[in-house]
PDB file of C-alpha atoms and ligand atoms in Angstrom:
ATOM      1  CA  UNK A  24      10.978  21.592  -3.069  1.00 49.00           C
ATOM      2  CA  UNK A  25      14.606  21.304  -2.728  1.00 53.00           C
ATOM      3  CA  UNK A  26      16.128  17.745  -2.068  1.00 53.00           C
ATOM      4  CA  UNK A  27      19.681  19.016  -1.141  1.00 58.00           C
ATOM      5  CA  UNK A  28      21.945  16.222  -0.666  1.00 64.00           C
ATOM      6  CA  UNK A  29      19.800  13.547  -0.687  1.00 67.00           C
ATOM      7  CA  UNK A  30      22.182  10.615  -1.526  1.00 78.00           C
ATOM      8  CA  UNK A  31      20.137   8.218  -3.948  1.00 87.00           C
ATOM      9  CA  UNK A  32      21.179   4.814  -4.456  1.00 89.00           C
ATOM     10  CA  UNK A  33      20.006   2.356  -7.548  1.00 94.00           C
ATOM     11  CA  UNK A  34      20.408  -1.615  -6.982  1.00 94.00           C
ATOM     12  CA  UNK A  35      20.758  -3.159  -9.555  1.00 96.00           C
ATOM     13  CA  UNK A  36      20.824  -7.470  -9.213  1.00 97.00           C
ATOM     14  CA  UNK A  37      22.916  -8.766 -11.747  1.00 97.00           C
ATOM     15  CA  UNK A  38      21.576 -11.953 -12.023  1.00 96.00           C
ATOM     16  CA  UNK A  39      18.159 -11.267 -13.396  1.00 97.00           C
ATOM     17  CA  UNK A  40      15.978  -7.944 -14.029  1.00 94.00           C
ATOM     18  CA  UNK A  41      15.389  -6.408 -10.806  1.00 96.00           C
ATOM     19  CA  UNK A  42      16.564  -2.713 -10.181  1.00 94.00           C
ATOM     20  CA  UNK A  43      15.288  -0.427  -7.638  1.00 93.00           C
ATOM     21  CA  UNK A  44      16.314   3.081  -6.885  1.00 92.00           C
ATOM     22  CA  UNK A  45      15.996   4.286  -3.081  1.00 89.00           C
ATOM     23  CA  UNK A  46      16.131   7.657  -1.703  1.00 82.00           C
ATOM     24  CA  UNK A  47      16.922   6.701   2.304  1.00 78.00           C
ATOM     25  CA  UNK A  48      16.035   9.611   4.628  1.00 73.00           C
ATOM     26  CA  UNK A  49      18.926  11.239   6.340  1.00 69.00           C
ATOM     27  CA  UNK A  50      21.567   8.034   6.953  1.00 67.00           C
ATOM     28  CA  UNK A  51      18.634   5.502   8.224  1.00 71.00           C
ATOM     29  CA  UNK A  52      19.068   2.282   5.635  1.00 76.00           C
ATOM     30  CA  UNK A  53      16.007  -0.248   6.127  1.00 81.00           C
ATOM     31  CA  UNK A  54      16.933  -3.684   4.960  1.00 85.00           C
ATOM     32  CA  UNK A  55      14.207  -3.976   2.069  1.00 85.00           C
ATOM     33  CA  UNK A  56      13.634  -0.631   1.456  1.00 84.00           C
ATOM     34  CA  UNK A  57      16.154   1.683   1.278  1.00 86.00           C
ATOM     35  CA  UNK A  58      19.123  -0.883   1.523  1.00 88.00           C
ATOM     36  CA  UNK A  59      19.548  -4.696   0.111  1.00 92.00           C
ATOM     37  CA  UNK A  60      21.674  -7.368   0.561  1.00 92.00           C
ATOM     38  CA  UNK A  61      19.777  -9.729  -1.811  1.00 95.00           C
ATOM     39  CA  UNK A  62      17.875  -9.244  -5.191  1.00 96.00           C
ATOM     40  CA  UNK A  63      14.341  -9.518  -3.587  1.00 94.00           C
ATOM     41  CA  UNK A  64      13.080 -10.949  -7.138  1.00 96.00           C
ATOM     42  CA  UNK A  65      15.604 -14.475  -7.388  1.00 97.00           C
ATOM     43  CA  UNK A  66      17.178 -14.284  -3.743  1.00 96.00           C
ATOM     44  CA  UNK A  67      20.934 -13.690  -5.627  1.00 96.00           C
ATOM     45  CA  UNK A  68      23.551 -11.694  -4.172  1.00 96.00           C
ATOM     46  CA  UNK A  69      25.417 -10.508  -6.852  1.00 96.00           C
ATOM     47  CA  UNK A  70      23.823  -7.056  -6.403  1.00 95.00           C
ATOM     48  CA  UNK A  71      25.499  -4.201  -7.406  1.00 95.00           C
ATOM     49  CA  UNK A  72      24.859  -0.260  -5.729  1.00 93.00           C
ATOM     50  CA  UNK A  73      25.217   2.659  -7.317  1.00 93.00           C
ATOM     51  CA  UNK A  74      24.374   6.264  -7.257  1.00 92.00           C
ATOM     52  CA  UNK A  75      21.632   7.072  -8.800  1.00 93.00           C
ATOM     53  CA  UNK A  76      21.491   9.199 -11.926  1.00 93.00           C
ATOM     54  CA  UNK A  77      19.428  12.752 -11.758  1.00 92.00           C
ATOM     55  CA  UNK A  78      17.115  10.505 -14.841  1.00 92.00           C
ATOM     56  CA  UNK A  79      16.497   8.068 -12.081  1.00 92.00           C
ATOM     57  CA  UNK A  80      16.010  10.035  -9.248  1.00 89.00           C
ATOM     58  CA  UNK A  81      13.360  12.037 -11.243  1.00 90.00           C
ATOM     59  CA  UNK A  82      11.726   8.157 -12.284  1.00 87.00           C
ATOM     60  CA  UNK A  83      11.567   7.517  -9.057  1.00 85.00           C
ATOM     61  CA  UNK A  84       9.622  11.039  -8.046  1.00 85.00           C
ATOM     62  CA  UNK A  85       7.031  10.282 -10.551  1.00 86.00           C
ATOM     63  CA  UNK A  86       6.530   6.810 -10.850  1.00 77.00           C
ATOM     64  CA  UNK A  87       4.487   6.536  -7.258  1.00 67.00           C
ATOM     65  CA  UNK A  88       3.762   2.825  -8.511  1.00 59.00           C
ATOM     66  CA  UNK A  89       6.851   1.796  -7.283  1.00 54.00           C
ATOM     67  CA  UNK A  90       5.848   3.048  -3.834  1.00 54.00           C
ATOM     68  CA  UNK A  91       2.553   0.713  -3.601  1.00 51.00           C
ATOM     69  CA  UNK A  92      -0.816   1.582  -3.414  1.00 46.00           C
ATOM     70  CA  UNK A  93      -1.208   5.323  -2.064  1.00 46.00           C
TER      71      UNK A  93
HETATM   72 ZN1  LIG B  23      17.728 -10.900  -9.041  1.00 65.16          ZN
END
């Protein structure tokens, strides 16, 4: 499967634990999903994007327990 340019982002919230890393399809951002404004674990805002590293774009491929119950 190739995944091209896929741009991946990690959020990380700087005020407690949370991280996420998203892999939006094409240029679509969904508040919540694929984008954030606040850390959805303490509310904060002092979030900080990156782009994801080719260790955490592979994390997020095979962790599906990030992705909820499938
Ligand atoms: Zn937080």
């Amino acid at each position: 499967m190739v995944w091209g340019k896929v741009h991946s982002w990690t959020f990380e919230c700087l005020d407690c634990e949370w991280r996420t890393t998203t892999m939006p399809a094409g240029d679509m951002l969904l508040r919540g999903v694929t984008h954030f404004d606040t850390c959805p674990a303490c509310s904060g805002e002092n979030l900080m994007r990156r782009e994801a590293t080719d260790l955490e774009r592979l994390i997020e491929r095979i962790l599906p327990a990030k992705r909820g119950a499938r």
